[in-house]
């Protein structure tokens, strides 16, 4: 029987001499991993936070166990239910071992790629391991879901933590219980384990003593060369931002410039990955004078920079520079994710103070009402925020890796464990993938800014309630009467579509809501020339998202053309294109500038 890329069962014989050498080298590399892990502790620069997270997991699951044990009869019934299902599984497995047919007791989700190898089904032993895992994790999830007397937040955390533990303990993650990994290790006489341990040591060193799992080949990309390479100039810089003005590619442009306010949790170039995927390059080609904020990667010197500072020294500073360089007092603005949340708060502040410089706004996967904020709310309660604040106080900022890990935990079976298995067990370097390279290019966040955001938005939901204040100004989204365009994505785990839909209804002007296919990134970065996903339109958001969607029109392809039509309709007048090299503000350097190249 041939082994087709480890997709069919086979039992290759190892080279035992090579196996012995590789195992010796494996031990040596394991020592290197241990040294990389311990070095930051020996030098007094270890990054903290893990103990608090583990403590919260133990406390939360302990609450679940306490609720079950308070009713012994119910606990016995739950245990008996699991035992009964295992007896059914054992009977089914015995039949299969005797050559008889038997229906599975439980089957994985068809979309679950972990058990795609045929031997998970064809081999009774591995089929038993798979089903035993599925039965146990299903039972554990039910315990968290059905525990009586838990408050909603604790139940949400318990279910989330159970999923994380279940993902970590999947038999597909371990050599001894994964038929594909067994075949790979035997065929390569353990050389895969040596390569994996080498990569593990490198990644622990890169993470400063913590594992920073590589998701893409880090050596195949360079910002400004094959990423973020749309031509332009940095025309303004302060402590928080560099403002990029992009070079025109059309003779005429819309009079009203466009300002993009990206998130500061990652770098702005998610909107300028490469020429084929670049929203920025495409917008320039449509005849827009595009400006984009590039946020600094802050250190301890910027610890006191607040959410309001990001408005004043970010958005307001950019508006001033745009006015000086173009002579235009009105702009259209685009905010993405937390950049959109800041933009919304800024618009409410501007409305309260009679500032009309932003005449139309677009919000890409942006939450302003955090009622339905999804699994990220697991990390938000008073105890956890206080622990994060104590950690931030030591350095003045939150490590970018902390937020990156939280985002990856929303989809552990897609963004964590496949890479751990592929990198460190198969010993295969990940393919070069620009989006995942960007995903790993995380940024720090000033302590004051991040604390305000977590408390005011996620914990208290004050922006939606009209209770957020910048200085003496209360922010009321209903005061924002300019036209707004809101894009949600159907499978978003970070800004759930239901959350975006609810928040869009808080604005006071003409509202257009569009729902795109896919998730937080792929649903946004969906260029018309190579569209992967559709979108739905139905005008203004009303009622519940499910009801809106029932009456919506499904449109094949990218949402970008719908958006540019909306933008052009706001202010259709065109003028001579503006070259950033010839404006009143002398360029400071070429795009993408210097801030975007600052690594965490």
Coordinates of C-alpha atoms in Angstrom, one line a residue:
X1 CA 0.0 0.0 0.0
X2 CA 1.4 3.4 -0.9
X3 CA 1.5 6.4 1.4
X4 CA 0.0 9.3 -0.5
X5 CA 1.2 12.3 1.5
X6 CA 0.3 10.6 4.8
X7 CA -3.4 10.5 3.7
X8 CA -3.6 6.6 3.7
X9 CA -2.6 4.2 6.3
X10 CA 0.8 2.5 6.0
X11 CA 3.5 1.2 8.3
X12 CA 6.9 2.4 7.0
X13 CA 10.0 0.9 8.7
X14 CA 12.3 3.4 10.2
X15 CA 16.1 3.5 9.8
X16 CA 17.0 2.6 13.3
X17 CA 20.5 4.0 13.2
X18 CA 19.1 7.3 11.9
X19 CA 16.4 7.1 14.6
X20 CA 18.9 6.8 17.4
X21 CA 20.9 9.8 16.1
X22 CA 17.7 11.8 15.7
X23 CA 16.5 11.0 19.2
X24 CA 19.9 12.1 20.7
X25 CA 19.6 15.3 18.7
X26 CA 16.0 15.7 19.8
X27 CA 17.1 15.7 23.4
X28 CA 19.8 18.3 22.7
X29 CA 17.2 20.6 21.0
X30 CA 14.8 20.1 24.0
X31 CA 17.6 21.4 26.2
X32 CA 17.8 24.5 23.9
X33 CA 14.1 25.0 24.3
X34 CA 14.4 24.8 28.1
X35 CA 17.3 27.3 28.0
X36 CA 15.3 29.7 25.8
X37 CA 12.4 29.5 28.3
X38 CA 14.5 30.0 31.4
X39 CA 16.8 32.8 30.0
X40 CA 14.3 35.7 30.5
X41 CA 13.7 34.6 34.1
X42 CA 17.4 34.4 34.8
X43 CA 17.9 37.9 33.4
X44 CA 14.9 39.3 35.2
X45 CA 12.9 40.2 32.1
X46 CA 10.3 37.5 32.0
X47 CA 6.8 38.5 30.8
X48 CA 4.1 37.8 33.3
X49 CA 0.4 37.2 33.1
X50 CA 0.1 33.4 32.6
X51 CA -0.4 32.7 36.3
X52 CA -3.4 35.0 36.5
X53 CA -4.9 33.4 33.4
X54 CA -4.5 29.9 34.8
X55 CA -5.9 31.0 38.1
X56 CA -9.0 32.3 36.4
X57 CA -9.5 29.1 34.5
X58 CA -9.1 27.0 37.7
X59 CA -11.5 29.3 39.6
X60 CA -14.1 29.3 36.8
X61 CA -14.2 25.5 36.3
X62 CA -14.1 25.1 40.1
X63 CA -17.3 27.0 40.2
X64 CA -18.9 24.6 37.7
X65 CA -17.7 21.6 39.7
X66 CA -19.1 23.1 42.9
X67 CA -22.5 23.6 41.4
X68 CA -22.7 20.0 40.2
X69 CA -21.4 18.6 43.5
X70 CA -24.0 20.6 45.5
X71 CA -26.6 18.2 44.0
X72 CA -25.0 14.7 44.3
X73 CA -28.0 13.0 42.6
X74 CA -27.7 15.2 39.5
X75 CA -23.9 14.7 39.5
X76 CA -24.3 10.9 39.6
X77 CA -26.8 11.1 36.7
X78 CA -24.4 13.1 34.6
X79 CA -21.6 10.6 35.3
X80 CA -23.9 7.7 34.6
X81 CA -24.8 9.2 31.2
X82 CA -21.2 9.4 30.2
X83 CA -20.6 5.8 31.4
X84 CA -23.5 4.6 29.4
X85 CA -22.2 6.2 26.2
X86 CA -18.7 4.7 26.8
X87 CA -20.3 1.3 27.2
X88 CA -22.0 1.8 23.9
X89 CA -18.7 2.8 22.3
X90 CA -16.9 -0.2 23.7
X91 CA -19.6 -2.6 22.4
X92 CA -19.4 -0.9 19.0
X93 CA -15.6 -1.2 19.0
X94 CA -15.7 -4.9 19.9
X95 CA -18.0 -5.5 17.0
X96 CA -15.6 -3.8 14.6
X97 CA -12.6 -5.7 15.9
X98 CA -14.5 -8.9 15.1
X99 CA -15.1 -7.8 11.6
X100 CA -18.7 -6.7 12.0
X101 CA -20.3 -3.4 11.0
X102 CA -21.3 -1.0 13.7
X103 CA -22.7 2.5 13.7
X104 CA -20.6 5.2 15.4
X105 CA -21.8 6.4 18.8
X106 CA -20.7 10.0 17.9
X107 CA -19.2 11.6 14.8
X108 CA -17.1 14.7 14.4
X109 CA -18.4 17.8 12.7
X110 CA -17.9 17.3 8.9
X111 CA -15.9 20.6 8.9
X112 CA -13.5 19.3 11.6
X113 CA -10.2 18.8 9.7
X114 CA -8.5 17.2 12.6
X115 CA -9.9 13.8 11.8
X116 CA -9.7 13.9 8.0
X117 CA -7.2 11.1 7.8
X118 CA -9.0 7.9 6.7
X119 CA -7.5 5.8 9.4
X120 CA -9.4 7.7 12.1
X121 CA -12.5 5.9 10.7
X122 CA -11.0 2.7 9.2
X123 CA -8.8 1.6 12.1
X124 CA -11.0 0.5 15.1
X125 CA -8.4 1.6 17.6
X126 CA -8.1 5.1 16.3
X127 CA -11.8 5.3 15.7
X128 CA -12.2 4.4 19.4
X129 CA -9.8 7.1 20.5
X130 CA -11.5 9.7 18.3
X131 CA -15.0 8.8 19.6
X132 CA -13.9 8.6 23.2
X133 CA -12.5 12.1 22.9
X134 CA -15.6 13.4 21.2
X135 CA -17.8 11.9 23.9
X136 CA -15.8 13.3 26.7
X137 CA -15.6 16.8 25.3
X138 CA -19.3 16.8 24.5
X139 CA -20.0 15.7 28.1
X140 CA -17.7 18.4 29.5
X141 CA -19.3 21.1 27.4
X142 CA -22.8 20.0 28.6
X143 CA -21.6 20.2 32.2
X144 CA -20.6 23.8 31.7
X145 CA -23.8 24.7 29.8
X146 CA -26.2 23.0 32.2
X147 CA -24.7 23.8 35.6
X148 CA -27.5 25.4 37.7
X149 CA -27.0 28.6 39.5
X150 CA -24.1 30.0 37.4
X151 CA -24.3 33.7 36.3
X152 CA -24.2 34.2 32.5
X153 CA -20.6 35.5 32.5
X154 CA -19.2 32.6 34.5
X155 CA -21.1 30.1 32.3
X156 CA -19.7 31.8 29.2
X157 CA -16.2 31.7 30.6
X158 CA -16.6 28.0 31.6
X159 CA -17.8 27.0 28.1
X160 CA -14.9 28.9 26.5
X161 CA -12.3 27.4 28.8
X162 CA -13.7 23.9 28.2
X163 CA -13.3 24.4 24.5
X164 CA -9.7 25.6 24.9
X165 CA -8.9 22.5 27.0
X166 CA -10.7 20.2 24.6
X167 CA -8.7 21.7 21.7
X168 CA -5.4 21.2 23.5
X169 CA -6.2 17.6 24.5
X170 CA -7.4 16.4 21.0
X171 CA -5.7 13.1 20.1
X172 CA -4.8 14.7 16.7
X173 CA -2.2 16.8 18.6
X174 CA -0.1 13.9 19.8
X175 CA 2.2 11.4 18.1
X176 CA 1.0 8.3 20.0
X177 CA -2.7 8.9 19.2
X178 CA -2.5 10.4 15.7
X179 CA -2.1 7.8 12.9
X180 CA -0.8 10.3 10.4
X181 CA 1.9 11.6 12.8
X182 CA 2.9 8.0 13.6
X183 CA 3.5 7.3 9.9
X184 CA 5.4 10.5 9.4
X185 CA 7.7 9.9 12.4
X186 CA 8.4 6.3 11.3
X187 CA 9.0 7.2 7.7
X188 CA 11.4 10.0 8.7
X189 CA 13.1 8.1 11.5
X190 CA 12.3 10.9 13.9
X191 CA 13.9 13.6 11.8
X192 CA 10.6 15.5 11.8
X193 CA 10.8 15.7 15.6
X194 CA 14.3 17.2 15.5
X195 CA 13.2 19.9 13.0
X196 CA 10.2 20.6 15.1
X197 CA 12.2 21.0 18.3
X198 CA 14.6 23.3 16.4
X199 CA 11.6 25.5 15.4
X200 CA 10.2 25.3 18.9
X201 CA 13.5 26.7 20.3
X202 CA 13.5 29.5 17.8
X203 CA 9.9 30.4 18.5
X204 CA 10.5 30.4 22.3
X205 CA 13.5 32.7 21.8
X206 CA 11.5 35.0 19.5
X207 CA 8.8 35.2 22.1
X208 CA 11.2 36.2 24.9
X209 CA 10.7 33.0 26.9
X210 CA 7.1 32.5 25.8
X211 CA 6.0 30.4 22.8
X212 CA 5.2 32.6 19.8
X213 CA 3.8 30.1 17.3
X214 CA 4.8 31.0 13.8
X215 CA 1.9 30.9 11.4
X216 CA 3.8 31.9 8.3
X217 CA 7.4 31.9 7.0
X218 CA 8.8 35.1 8.7
X219 CA 11.6 35.4 6.3
X220 CA 9.6 35.7 3.1
X221 CA 8.0 39.1 3.8
X222 CA 9.3 42.6 4.3
X223 CA 7.1 45.6 5.0
X224 CA 7.6 48.2 2.3
X225 CA 8.9 45.6 -0.2
X226 CA 6.3 42.9 -0.8
X227 CA 3.8 44.2 1.9
X228 CA 2.5 47.7 2.3
X229 CA 4.1 48.8 -0.9
X230 CA 1.4 51.2 -2.4
X231 CA 3.4 54.3 -3.3
X232 CA 2.9 57.4 -1.1
X233 CA 4.6 59.7 1.3
X234 CA 4.5 60.3 5.1
X235 CA 3.4 63.9 5.3
X236 CA 3.0 64.2 9.1
X237 CA 4.4 62.6 12.2
X238 CA 3.9 63.0 16.0
X239 CA 4.3 60.7 19.0
X240 CA 1.3 58.6 18.1
X241 CA 0.9 58.6 14.3
X242 CA 2.5 58.9 11.0
X243 CA 0.0 60.1 8.3
X244 CA 0.5 58.6 4.9
X245 CA -0.8 60.3 1.7
X246 CA -0.9 57.9 -1.3
X247 CA 0.2 58.9 -4.7
X248 CA -2.7 59.3 -7.2
X249 CA -3.1 57.0 -10.2
X250 CA -5.9 58.9 -11.9
X251 CA -5.8 62.4 -13.5
X252 CA -9.0 63.4 -11.6
X253 CA -10.0 62.6 -8.0
X254 CA -13.0 63.1 -5.8
X255 CA -12.7 66.5 -4.1
X256 CA -13.4 65.0 -0.7
X257 CA -10.3 63.2 0.6
X258 CA -10.6 59.8 2.5
X259 CA -9.0 59.3 5.9
X260 CA -8.5 55.6 7.1
X261 CA -8.4 55.0 10.8
X262 CA -7.1 51.4 11.2
X263 CA -6.9 49.5 14.5
X264 CA -3.8 49.9 16.6
X265 CA -3.9 46.3 17.8
X266 CA -2.2 45.3 14.6
X267 CA -0.5 47.2 11.8
X268 CA -2.5 49.2 9.3
X269 CA -1.2 47.2 6.3
X270 CA -4.0 44.7 6.5
X271 CA -5.6 47.1 4.1
X272 CA -2.4 47.1 1.9
X273 CA -1.2 43.5 2.0
X274 CA -0.1 43.3 -1.7
X275 CA -1.2 44.9 -5.0
X276 CA -3.9 42.3 -5.6
X277 CA -5.4 42.5 -2.1
X278 CA -4.9 46.1 -1.3
X279 CA -8.0 48.1 -0.4
X280 CA -5.9 51.2 -0.3
X281 CA -4.4 50.7 -3.7
X282 CA -7.9 49.9 -5.1
X283 CA -9.4 53.0 -3.5
X284 CA -6.6 55.2 -5.0
X285 CA -7.5 53.7 -8.4
X286 CA -11.1 54.7 -8.0
X287 CA -10.1 58.3 -7.8
X288 CA -9.8 58.9 -4.1
X289 CA -7.1 60.9 -2.3
X290 CA -6.3 58.4 0.4
X291 CA -4.7 59.2 3.7
X292 CA -4.1 56.5 6.3
X293 CA -3.0 56.7 9.9
X294 CA -0.1 54.4 10.8
X295 CA -0.1 54.1 14.6
X296 CA 3.2 54.0 16.6
X297 CA 4.1 50.8 18.4
X298 CA 4.1 52.4 21.9
X299 CA 6.6 51.8 24.7
X300 CA 6.6 52.8 28.3
X301 CA 7.1 56.5 27.4
X302 CA 3.5 56.6 26.1
X303 CA 1.9 54.7 29.0
X304 CA -0.5 57.6 29.8
X305 CA -1.8 58.1 26.3
X306 CA -5.5 57.8 26.6
X307 CA -8.4 56.9 24.3
X308 CA -9.0 60.6 24.1
X309 CA -5.4 61.3 23.2
X310 CA -5.8 58.9 20.3
X311 CA -8.6 61.1 19.1
X312 CA -6.8 64.4 19.5
X313 CA -3.3 63.3 18.4
X314 CA -4.5 60.7 16.0
X315 CA -7.7 61.6 14.1
X316 CA -7.7 65.4 14.8
X317 CA -4.0 65.7 14.0
X318 CA -4.6 63.9 10.7
X319 CA -7.6 66.1 9.9
X320 CA -5.4 69.2 10.4
X321 CA -2.7 67.8 8.2
X322 CA -5.1 66.9 5.5
X323 CA -6.6 70.3 5.5
X324 CA -3.2 71.9 5.2
X325 CA -2.1 69.6 2.4
X326 CA -5.2 69.6 0.3
X327 CA -7.1 72.8 1.3
X328 CA -10.2 70.7 2.0
X329 CA -12.0 71.1 5.3
X330 CA -14.3 68.1 4.8
X331 CA -13.2 64.4 4.5
X332 CA -14.8 61.0 4.4
X333 CA -13.5 58.6 7.1
X334 CA -13.1 54.9 7.4
X335 CA -12.7 53.1 10.7
X336 CA -11.7 49.5 11.0
X337 CA -12.4 47.4 14.2
X338 CA -11.2 49.4 17.3
X339 CA -10.2 52.2 14.9
X340 CA -13.9 52.4 14.1
X341 CA -14.9 52.4 17.7
X342 CA -12.5 55.4 18.2
X343 CA -14.0 57.0 15.1
X344 CA -17.5 56.6 16.4
X345 CA -16.6 58.2 19.7
X346 CA -14.8 61.0 17.8
X347 CA -17.8 61.7 15.7
X348 CA -20.0 62.0 18.8
X349 CA -17.5 64.4 20.3
X350 CA -17.4 66.4 17.1
X351 CA -21.2 66.5 16.9
X352 CA -21.4 67.8 20.4
X353 CA -18.9 70.5 19.6
X354 CA -20.1 71.6 16.2
X355 CA -17.1 70.2 14.3
X356 CA -18.2 69.2 10.8
X357 CA -14.8 68.2 9.3
X358 CA -15.9 64.5 8.8
X359 CA -18.9 64.6 6.4
X360 CA -19.4 60.8 6.0
X361 CA -18.1 57.7 7.8
X362 CA -17.6 54.0 7.1
X363 CA -17.3 51.5 9.8
X364 CA -15.7 48.1 9.0
X365 CA -16.5 45.3 11.4
X366 CA -16.8 47.9 14.2
X367 CA -18.5 47.5 17.5
X368 CA -20.0 50.5 19.3
X369 CA -22.5 48.4 21.3
X370 CA -20.8 45.6 23.1
X371 CA -23.9 43.7 24.3
X372 CA -23.2 40.8 21.9
X373 CA -19.5 41.1 21.8
X374 CA -18.9 37.4 21.6
X375 CA -16.1 35.3 23.2
X376 CA -13.8 38.2 23.8
X377 CA -16.1 39.1 26.7
X378 CA -14.7 36.0 28.4
X379 CA -11.6 38.1 29.2
X380 CA -13.5 41.0 30.6
X381 CA -14.6 41.2 34.2
X382 CA -13.4 43.3 37.1
X383 CA -10.9 40.8 38.4
X384 CA -9.4 40.1 35.1
X385 CA -9.1 43.8 34.1
X386 CA -7.5 44.6 37.5
X387 CA -5.0 41.8 36.9
X388 CA -4.2 43.2 33.4
X389 CA -3.9 46.7 34.8
X390 CA -1.4 45.5 37.4
X391 CA 0.6 43.8 34.7
X392 CA 0.5 46.9 32.5
X393 CA 1.7 49.1 35.4
X394 CA 5.0 47.2 35.4
X395 CA 5.9 48.3 31.8
X396 CA 3.3 51.0 30.9
X397 CA 1.8 48.9 28.1
X398 CA 0.1 45.6 27.2
X399 CA 2.3 43.2 25.3
X400 CA 1.0 42.8 21.7
X401 CA 1.3 39.0 22.1
X402 CA -1.4 39.0 24.8
X403 CA -4.0 40.3 22.4
X404 CA -2.8 38.2 19.6
X405 CA -3.1 35.1 21.7
X406 CA -6.6 36.1 22.8
X407 CA -7.7 36.5 19.2
X408 CA -6.2 33.1 18.2
X409 CA -8.0 31.5 21.2
X410 CA -11.3 32.4 19.5
X411 CA -10.6 29.8 16.9
X412 CA -8.0 27.4 18.5
X413 CA -8.7 24.5 16.0
X414 CA -7.8 26.8 13.1
X415 CA -5.3 29.3 14.5
X416 CA -3.3 27.5 17.2
X417 CA -3.2 23.7 17.2
X418 CA -2.8 23.0 13.5
X419 CA 0.4 25.2 13.5
X420 CA 1.7 23.6 16.7
X421 CA 1.3 20.1 15.2
X422 CA 2.6 21.1 11.8
X423 CA 5.6 23.1 13.0
X424 CA 6.7 21.1 16.1
X425 CA 5.6 17.5 15.4
X426 CA 5.7 17.2 11.6
X427 CA 8.6 19.6 11.5
X428 CA 7.3 21.5 8.5
X429 CA 7.7 25.2 8.2
X430 CA 4.5 27.0 7.5
X431 CA 3.9 28.3 4.0
X432 CA 4.4 32.0 3.3
X433 CA 1.0 33.6 3.8
X434 CA 0.9 37.4 3.9
X435 CA -2.3 37.6 6.0
X436 CA -0.9 35.3 8.7
X437 CA 2.4 37.2 8.7
X438 CA 0.4 40.4 9.4
X439 CA -1.5 38.5 12.1
X440 CA 1.8 37.8 13.9
X441 CA 3.0 41.4 13.5
X442 CA 1.3 42.5 16.8
X443 CA 1.6 45.9 18.6
X444 CA 1.7 47.0 22.1
X445 CA -1.0 49.2 23.6
X446 CA -0.6 52.0 26.1
X447 CA -1.9 51.2 29.6
X448 CA -4.2 54.2 29.8
X449 CA -5.7 53.6 26.4
X450 CA -6.3 49.9 26.8
X451 CA -7.7 50.1 30.3
X452 CA -10.2 52.8 29.2
X453 CA -11.2 50.6 26.2
X454 CA -11.8 47.5 28.2
X455 CA -13.7 49.2 31.0
X456 CA -15.7 51.7 29.0
X457 CA -16.6 49.5 26.1
X458 CA -16.5 45.8 27.0
X459 CA -17.3 46.0 30.7
X460 CA -19.7 49.0 31.0
X461 CA -20.8 49.5 27.3
X462 CA -20.8 53.2 28.0
X463 CA -20.5 54.4 24.4
X464 CA -23.8 52.7 23.5
X465 CA -25.5 53.9 26.7
X466 CA -24.4 57.5 26.1
X467 CA -22.3 57.5 29.3
X468 CA -18.8 57.8 27.8
X469 CA -17.1 61.1 28.3
X470 CA -14.1 62.8 26.6
X471 CA -13.2 65.6 29.0
X472 CA -16.5 67.4 29.9
X473 CA -18.2 66.2 26.7
X474 CA -20.7 63.4 27.0
X475 CA -20.7 61.2 23.8
X476 CA -24.1 60.5 22.3
X477 CA -24.1 58.4 19.0
X478 CA -27.6 59.6 18.1
X479 CA -26.1 63.1 17.7
X480 CA -24.0 61.8 14.8
X481 CA -26.3 62.8 11.8
X482 CA -23.8 62.4 8.9
X483 CA -24.3 59.5 6.5
X484 CA -22.7 56.2 7.8
X485 CA -21.9 52.9 6.1
X486 CA -21.6 49.8 8.3
X487 CA -20.0 46.6 7.2
X488 CA -20.3 43.4 9.2
X489 CA -19.0 40.0 8.3
X490 CA -21.1 36.9 8.8
X491 CA -18.6 34.6 10.5
X492 CA -16.8 37.3 12.6
X493 CA -15.5 36.1 15.9
X494 CA -14.0 39.4 17.0
X495 CA -16.9 41.8 16.1
X496 CA -19.9 39.5 15.7
X497 CA -22.3 40.6 13.0
X498 CA -25.2 40.7 15.5
X499 CA -23.2 43.2 17.6
X500 CA -22.2 45.4 14.6
X501 CA -25.9 45.3 13.4
X502 CA -27.2 46.4 16.8
X503 CA -24.6 49.2 17.2
X504 CA -25.3 50.6 13.7
X505 CA -28.8 51.4 14.7
X506 CA -27.6 53.9 17.3
X507 CA -26.5 56.5 14.8
X508 CA -28.7 59.5 14.0
X509 CA -28.1 60.0 10.3
X510 CA -28.8 58.0 7.1
X511 CA -27.5 54.5 7.7
X512 CA -26.5 51.8 5.2
X513 CA -25.7 48.3 6.5
X514 CA -24.0 45.6 4.4
X515 CA -23.3 42.1 5.5
X516 CA -20.3 40.3 3.9
X517 CA -19.4 36.7 3.8
X518 CA -16.5 35.1 5.8
X519 CA -14.9 36.7 8.8
X520 CA -13.2 39.7 10.4
X521 CA -10.4 39.9 7.9
X522 CA -11.2 37.8 4.8
X523 CA -14.7 39.4 4.6
X524 CA -13.2 42.8 4.5
X525 CA -10.2 42.1 2.3
X526 CA -12.2 40.7 -0.6
X527 CA -11.1 42.5 -3.8
X528 CA -13.4 42.7 -6.8
X529 CA -10.8 41.3 -9.2
X530 CA -10.6 38.1 -7.1
X531 CA -13.7 37.9 -5.0
X532 CA -14.1 34.9 -2.7
X533 CA -17.3 35.9 -0.9
X534 CA -20.6 37.4 -1.5
X535 CA -22.4 40.2 0.4
X536 CA -26.0 41.1 1.4
X537 CA -27.7 44.4 1.1
X538 CA -31.0 45.6 2.5
X539 CA -30.6 49.3 3.3
X540 CA -31.0 50.5 6.8
X541 CA -30.6 48.1 9.8
X542 CA -33.9 47.4 11.5
X543 CA -34.9 45.0 14.2
X544 CA -32.9 41.8 14.5
X545 CA -30.1 40.7 12.1
X546 CA -31.8 37.4 11.2
X547 CA -35.0 39.2 10.2
X548 CA -33.0 41.8 8.1
X549 CA -31.1 39.0 6.4
X550 CA -34.3 37.1 5.4
X551 CA -35.3 40.1 3.3
X552 CA -31.8 41.0 2.1
X553 CA -30.6 40.7 -1.4
X554 CA -27.6 38.4 -1.8
X555 CA -25.0 39.9 -4.2
X556 CA -22.2 37.8 -5.6
X557 CA -18.7 39.2 -5.2
X558 CA -17.0 42.0 -3.3
X559 CA -18.7 44.7 -1.3
X560 CA -16.1 47.2 -2.4
X561 CA -18.0 48.4 -5.5
X562 CA -21.1 49.0 -3.4
X563 CA -19.0 51.1 -1.0
X564 CA -17.4 53.2 -3.7
X565 CA -20.8 54.0 -5.2
X566 CA -21.9 55.1 -1.8
X567 CA -18.8 57.3 -1.3
X568 CA -19.1 58.9 -4.7
X569 CA -22.7 59.7 -4.1
X570 CA -21.9 61.7 -1.0
X571 CA -19.7 64.2 -2.9
X572 CA -19.4 63.5 -6.6
X573 CA -17.3 66.6 -7.6
X574 CA -13.9 65.8 -9.0
X575 CA -10.7 67.9 -9.1
X576 CA -7.1 67.6 -10.4
X577 CA -5.2 64.7 -8.7
X578 CA -3.1 65.7 -5.7
X579 CA 0.5 64.5 -5.6
X580 CA 1.8 64.2 -2.0
X581 CA 5.3 65.1 -3.1
X582 CA 4.0 68.5 -4.3
X583 CA 1.8 69.5 -1.3
X584 CA 2.4 72.3 1.2
X585 CA 3.6 69.7 3.8
X586 CA 7.1 68.5 2.8
X587 CA 7.2 64.7 2.8
X588 CA 9.1 63.2 5.7
X589 CA 9.8 59.8 4.0
X590 CA 8.3 57.4 1.6
X591 CA 5.4 55.1 2.5
X592 CA 5.0 52.9 4.5
X593 CA 7.0 55.1 6.9
X594 CA 8.9 54.1 10.0
X595 CA 6.2 53.4 12.7
X596 CA 4.9 50.3 10.9
X597 CA 8.3 48.7 10.9
X598 CA 8.6 48.8 14.8
X599 CA 8.3 45.2 16.0
X600 CA 6.7 44.2 19.3

